[in-house]
Amino acid sequence: MAPNARLDHRNPLVFDTHELGRRPGALQRLTREIDAPKDLGIQGVIGVPEGAPVALELRLESVMEGVLVTGTARAQAKGECVRCLEPLELALEADFQEMFSYPDADDRGRVKAEPADDAEEDEDRLFIEDGLFDLEPVLRDAVVLALPMQPVCQDDCLGLCSECGARLTDDPDHHHDAVDIRWAALQGLAGSLEDGEKDEMSGADAEAGVDEKQEK
């Protein structure tokens, strides 16, 4: 987050470092349960539903250049099996560590004489503003990395039948009699020939009957 961004201390993902102080080596441990923000996870695949509880355990350590935040987020993620499309739920545990820099200190922790001109570098860094830092971008990145890109309901899920869509795990013996399309035309031709032969035989029998009657 760029420096000078205004943070709202009422936001449950915004944390206050005033109690920690700026003495290097100072430690503070925090626990907090929050409601999951919107779109926490991999959109369209799996994620933590909006408003679901997320338990946070944080360790804040004061260093020369800022505050090093180490933590774990735990929640229940929901999604859909990529093989059989059944709903699934899994326990999520996402670990993270991030440095939140003081906007008035350089990379060696010394107070800057003048504001930095390197805007691109600042965009990649997260800052403490008025003693506050926003954990949300860190949490989002950690959750995405902890979730499976292709979630399955079980490791040996057999997926769906390509013919009728039946769930194969429920019926492992499920199958359809396959017909080789290369033989389908010949089978149709054979059927036509058989029908033709039957018609010819029926016609011959009819003619034979007529001849027998004429002889009598």
Tab-separated table of C-alpha atoms in Angstrom:
chain	number	residue	atom	x	y	z
A	1	MET	CA	0.000	0.000	0.000
A	2	ALA	CA	1.350	3.384	-0.929
A	3	PRO	CA	2.215	5.702	1.956
A	4	ASN	CA	-0.263	8.388	2.960
A	5	ALA	CA	-3.236	6.092	2.265
A	6	ARG	CA	-5.862	6.654	4.889
A	7	LEU	CA	-6.698	3.548	6.892
A	8	ASP	CA	-9.847	3.011	8.938
A	9	HIS	CA	-9.069	1.580	12.371
A	10	ARG	CA	-12.617	0.165	12.478
A	11	ASN	CA	-11.769	-2.199	9.616
A	12	PRO	CA	-11.178	-5.650	11.214
A	13	LEU	CA	-8.195	-6.223	8.913
A	14	VAL	CA	-6.490	-3.002	9.986
A	15	PHE	CA	-4.124	-3.393	12.952
A	16	ASP	CA	-2.644	-0.839	15.326
A	17	THR	CA	1.094	-0.920	16.113
A	18	HIS	CA	1.174	1.907	18.667
A	19	GLU	CA	1.263	-0.532	21.576
A	20	LEU	CA	4.125	-2.421	19.963
A	21	GLY	CA	6.220	0.714	19.602
A	22	ARG	CA	9.281	1.233	17.424
A	23	ARG	CA	11.939	-0.269	19.673
A	24	PRO	CA	13.663	-2.979	17.579
A	25	GLY	CA	13.055	-6.442	19.000
A	26	ALA	CA	9.697	-5.638	20.601
A	27	LEU	CA	7.111	-8.391	20.083
A	28	GLN	CA	3.341	-8.536	20.206
A	29	ARG	CA	1.028	-11.517	19.621
A	30	LEU	CA	-2.557	-10.999	18.492
A	31	THR	CA	-5.536	-13.221	17.767
A	32	ARG	CA	-8.628	-12.016	15.980
A	33	GLU	CA	-11.650	-13.568	14.275
A	34	ILE	CA	-13.022	-11.652	11.325
A	35	ASP	CA	-15.745	-12.071	8.721
A	36	ALA	CA	-14.265	-13.052	5.376
A	37	PRO	CA	-14.241	-10.208	2.857
A	38	LYS	CA	-15.794	-10.630	-0.575
A	39	ASP	CA	-13.977	-12.771	-3.169
A	40	LEU	CA	-11.476	-14.301	-0.742
A	41	GLY	CA	-9.974	-17.109	-2.803
A	42	ILE	CA	-9.820	-18.232	-6.420
A	43	GLN	CA	-12.870	-16.788	-8.142
A	44	GLY	CA	-15.086	-19.345	-9.829
A	45	VAL	CA	-13.107	-22.257	-8.357
A	46	ILE	CA	-12.856	-22.269	-4.561
A	47	GLY	CA	-12.755	-19.733	-1.746
A	48	VAL	CA	-13.938	-18.673	1.680
A	49	PRO	CA	-17.580	-17.527	1.472
A	50	GLU	CA	-18.151	-13.856	2.207
A	51	GLY	CA	-18.943	-13.380	5.899
A	52	ALA	CA	-17.585	-16.783	6.964
A	53	PRO	CA	-15.371	-16.736	10.085
A	54	VAL	CA	-11.615	-16.440	9.559
A	55	ALA	CA	-9.361	-16.986	12.590
A	56	LEU	CA	-6.132	-14.966	12.570
A	57	GLU	CA	-3.041	-15.554	14.693
A	58	LEU	CA	-0.407	-12.827	14.329
A	59	ARG	CA	3.100	-12.168	15.585
A	60	LEU	CA	4.246	-8.556	15.251
A	61	GLU	CA	7.960	-7.836	15.556
A	62	SER	CA	9.383	-4.345	15.530
A	63	VAL	CA	12.511	-3.948	13.383
A	64	MET	CA	14.527	-0.952	12.249
A	65	GLU	CA	12.634	-0.375	9.001
A	66	GLY	CA	9.138	-1.283	10.134
A	67	VAL	CA	7.053	-4.153	11.529
A	68	LEU	CA	7.511	-7.761	10.458
A	69	VAL	CA	4.144	-9.546	10.548
A	70	THR	CA	4.049	-13.337	10.680
A	71	GLY	CA	0.729	-15.138	10.904
A	72	THR	CA	-1.704	-17.894	10.066
A	73	ALA	CA	-5.274	-17.685	8.813
A	74	ARG	CA	-7.724	-20.577	9.291
A	75	ALA	CA	-11.141	-20.944	7.700
A	76	GLN	CA	-13.422	-23.318	5.802
A	77	ALA	CA	-13.247	-22.974	2.040
A	78	LYS	CA	-16.005	-24.083	-0.304
A	79	GLY	CA	-15.945	-24.893	-3.977
A	80	GLU	CA	-16.749	-27.492	-6.624
A	81	CYS	CA	-14.922	-30.669	-7.578
A	82	VAL	CA	-13.331	-30.184	-11.000
A	83	ARG	CA	-13.970	-33.838	-11.881
A	84	CYS	CA	-17.518	-34.595	-10.770
A	85	LEU	CA	-18.788	-31.021	-10.136
A	86	GLU	CA	-20.041	-31.955	-6.652
A	87	PRO	CA	-19.838	-29.277	-3.896
A	88	LEU	CA	-16.856	-29.661	-1.587
A	89	GLU	CA	-15.524	-28.093	1.589
A	90	LEU	CA	-12.001	-28.154	2.979
A	91	ALA	CA	-10.122	-26.755	5.934
A	92	LEU	CA	-7.904	-23.849	4.911
A	93	GLU	CA	-4.691	-22.941	6.717
A	94	ALA	CA	-2.706	-20.128	5.116
A	95	ASP	CA	0.652	-18.967	6.488
A	96	PHE	CA	2.156	-15.598	5.624
A	97	GLN	CA	4.955	-13.203	6.499
A	98	GLU	CA	5.207	-9.607	5.365
A	99	MET	CA	7.212	-6.501	6.158
A	100	PHE	CA	5.246	-3.293	6.686
A	101	SER	CA	7.643	-0.379	6.299
A	102	TYR	CA	7.710	2.944	8.090
A	103	PRO	CA	7.206	5.598	5.379
A	104	ASP	CA	9.927	7.761	6.951
A	105	ALA	CA	12.662	5.085	6.957
A	106	ASP	CA	14.895	3.775	4.156
A	107	ASP	CA	15.842	0.148	3.548
A	108	ARG	CA	18.457	0.271	6.309
A	109	GLY	CA	16.000	1.610	8.834
A	110	ARG	CA	17.419	5.108	8.903
A	111	VAL	CA	15.086	8.090	8.833
A	112	LYS	CA	14.890	9.549	5.335
A	113	ALA	CA	16.073	13.097	4.833
A	114	GLU	CA	13.675	13.533	1.905
A	115	PRO	CA	10.754	11.530	0.477
A	116	ALA	CA	11.815	8.837	-1.970
A	117	ASP	CA	11.299	9.522	-5.671
A	118	ASP	CA	11.136	5.852	-6.684
A	119	ALA	CA	7.378	5.469	-7.101
A	120	GLU	CA	7.618	1.984	-8.631
A	121	GLU	CA	9.504	0.661	-5.622
A	122	ASP	CA	6.912	2.142	-3.266
A	123	GLU	CA	4.097	0.397	-5.156
A	124	ASP	CA	5.624	-2.995	-4.326
A	125	ARG	CA	5.983	-2.200	-0.624
A	126	LEU	CA	3.412	-2.183	2.149
A	127	PHE	CA	3.499	0.686	4.596
A	128	ILE	CA	2.453	1.595	8.097
A	129	GLU	CA	0.345	4.748	8.112
A	130	ASP	CA	-0.231	6.598	11.377
A	131	GLY	CA	0.726	3.430	13.254
A	132	LEU	CA	-1.782	1.300	11.311
A	133	PHE	CA	-1.343	-1.398	8.667
A	134	ASP	CA	-3.850	-3.175	6.426
A	135	LEU	CA	-3.511	-6.976	6.372
A	136	GLU	CA	-6.091	-7.598	3.615
A	137	PRO	CA	-3.773	-7.719	0.565
A	138	VAL	CA	-1.419	-10.085	2.410
A	139	LEU	CA	-4.309	-12.291	3.502
A	140	ARG	CA	-5.703	-12.481	-0.030
A	141	ASP	CA	-2.354	-13.519	-1.513
A	142	ALA	CA	-1.796	-16.135	1.192
A	143	VAL	CA	-5.254	-17.681	0.755
A	144	VAL	CA	-4.874	-17.969	-3.015
A	145	LEU	CA	-1.494	-19.694	-2.618
A	146	ALA	CA	-2.880	-22.103	0.004
A	147	LEU	CA	-5.904	-23.206	-2.054
A	148	PRO	CA	-5.770	-25.926	-4.744
A	149	MET	CA	-6.109	-24.663	-8.302
A	150	GLN	CA	-8.026	-27.850	-9.215
A	151	PRO	CA	-9.937	-28.967	-6.099
A	152	VAL	CA	-11.325	-32.519	-5.972
A	153	CYS	CA	-13.847	-34.039	-3.577
A	154	GLN	CA	-11.494	-37.002	-3.071
A	155	ASP	CA	-8.144	-37.947	-4.547
A	156	ASP	CA	-9.544	-40.957	-6.425
A	157	CYS	CA	-12.663	-39.220	-7.771
A	158	LEU	CA	-13.535	-40.854	-11.114
A	159	GLY	CA	-15.401	-37.873	-12.504
A	160	LEU	CA	-18.473	-38.042	-14.747
A	161	CYS	CA	-19.459	-40.381	-17.567
A	162	SER	CA	-18.776	-38.634	-20.865
A	163	GLU	CA	-21.855	-40.267	-22.391
A	164	CYS	CA	-24.602	-39.581	-19.845
A	165	GLY	CA	-22.997	-37.489	-17.068
A	166	ALA	CA	-23.414	-40.121	-14.324
A	167	ARG	CA	-21.042	-39.831	-11.339
A	168	LEU	CA	-18.658	-42.755	-11.805
A	169	THR	CA	-17.542	-42.904	-8.165
A	170	ASP	CA	-21.105	-43.889	-7.211
A	171	ASP	CA	-21.114	-46.673	-9.828
A	172	PRO	CA	-17.586	-47.800	-10.774
A	173	ASP	CA	-19.003	-50.508	-13.104
A	174	HIS	CA	-21.015	-47.991	-15.102
A	175	HIS	CA	-20.366	-48.260	-18.848
A	176	HIS	CA	-21.964	-48.010	-22.268
A	177	ASP	CA	-21.596	-50.496	-25.115
A	178	ALA	CA	-19.369	-48.720	-27.558
A	179	VAL	CA	-20.000	-49.046	-31.283
A	180	ASP	CA	-17.085	-48.402	-33.628
A	181	ILE	CA	-18.309	-45.756	-36.054
A	182	ARG	CA	-16.218	-47.401	-38.790
A	183	TRP	CA	-18.463	-50.458	-38.574
A	184	ALA	CA	-21.734	-48.613	-38.063
A	185	ALA	CA	-22.244	-47.987	-41.804
A	186	LEU	CA	-21.452	-51.615	-42.649
A	187	GLN	CA	-23.860	-52.814	-39.980
A	188	GLY	CA	-26.574	-50.639	-41.514
A	189	LEU	CA	-25.759	-51.957	-44.976
A	190	ALA	CA	-25.877	-55.534	-43.722
A	191	GLY	CA	-29.259	-54.871	-42.193
A	192	SER	CA	-30.527	-53.441	-45.468
A	193	LEU	CA	-29.272	-56.499	-47.378
A	194	GLU	CA	-30.943	-58.834	-44.910
A	195	ASP	CA	-34.219	-56.951	-45.274
A	196	GLY	CA	-33.862	-57.123	-49.069
A	197	GLU	CA	-33.225	-60.845	-49.022
A	198	LYS	CA	-36.269	-61.361	-46.831
A	199	ASP	CA	-38.386	-59.360	-49.279
A	200	GLU	CA	-37.068	-61.398	-52.222
A	201	MET	CA	-37.758	-64.634	-50.403
A	202	SER	CA	-41.253	-63.479	-49.560
A	203	GLY	CA	-41.805	-62.556	-53.234
A	204	ALA	CA	-40.479	-65.910	-54.433
A	205	ASP	CA	-42.711	-67.790	-52.032
A	206	ALA	CA	-45.697	-65.819	-53.244
A	207	GLU	CA	-44.923	-66.612	-56.923
A	208	ALA	CA	-44.460	-70.307	-56.077
A	209	GLY	CA	-47.883	-70.346	-54.455
A	210	VAL	CA	-49.471	-68.822	-57.541
A	211	ASP	CA	-47.817	-71.406	-59.830
A	212	GLU	CA	-49.006	-74.257	-57.646
A	213	LYS	CA	-52.568	-72.994	-57.857
A	214	GLN	CA	-52.374	-72.680	-61.659
A	215	GLU	CA	-51.112	-76.271	-62.023
A	216	LYS	CA	-54.032	-77.532	-59.979
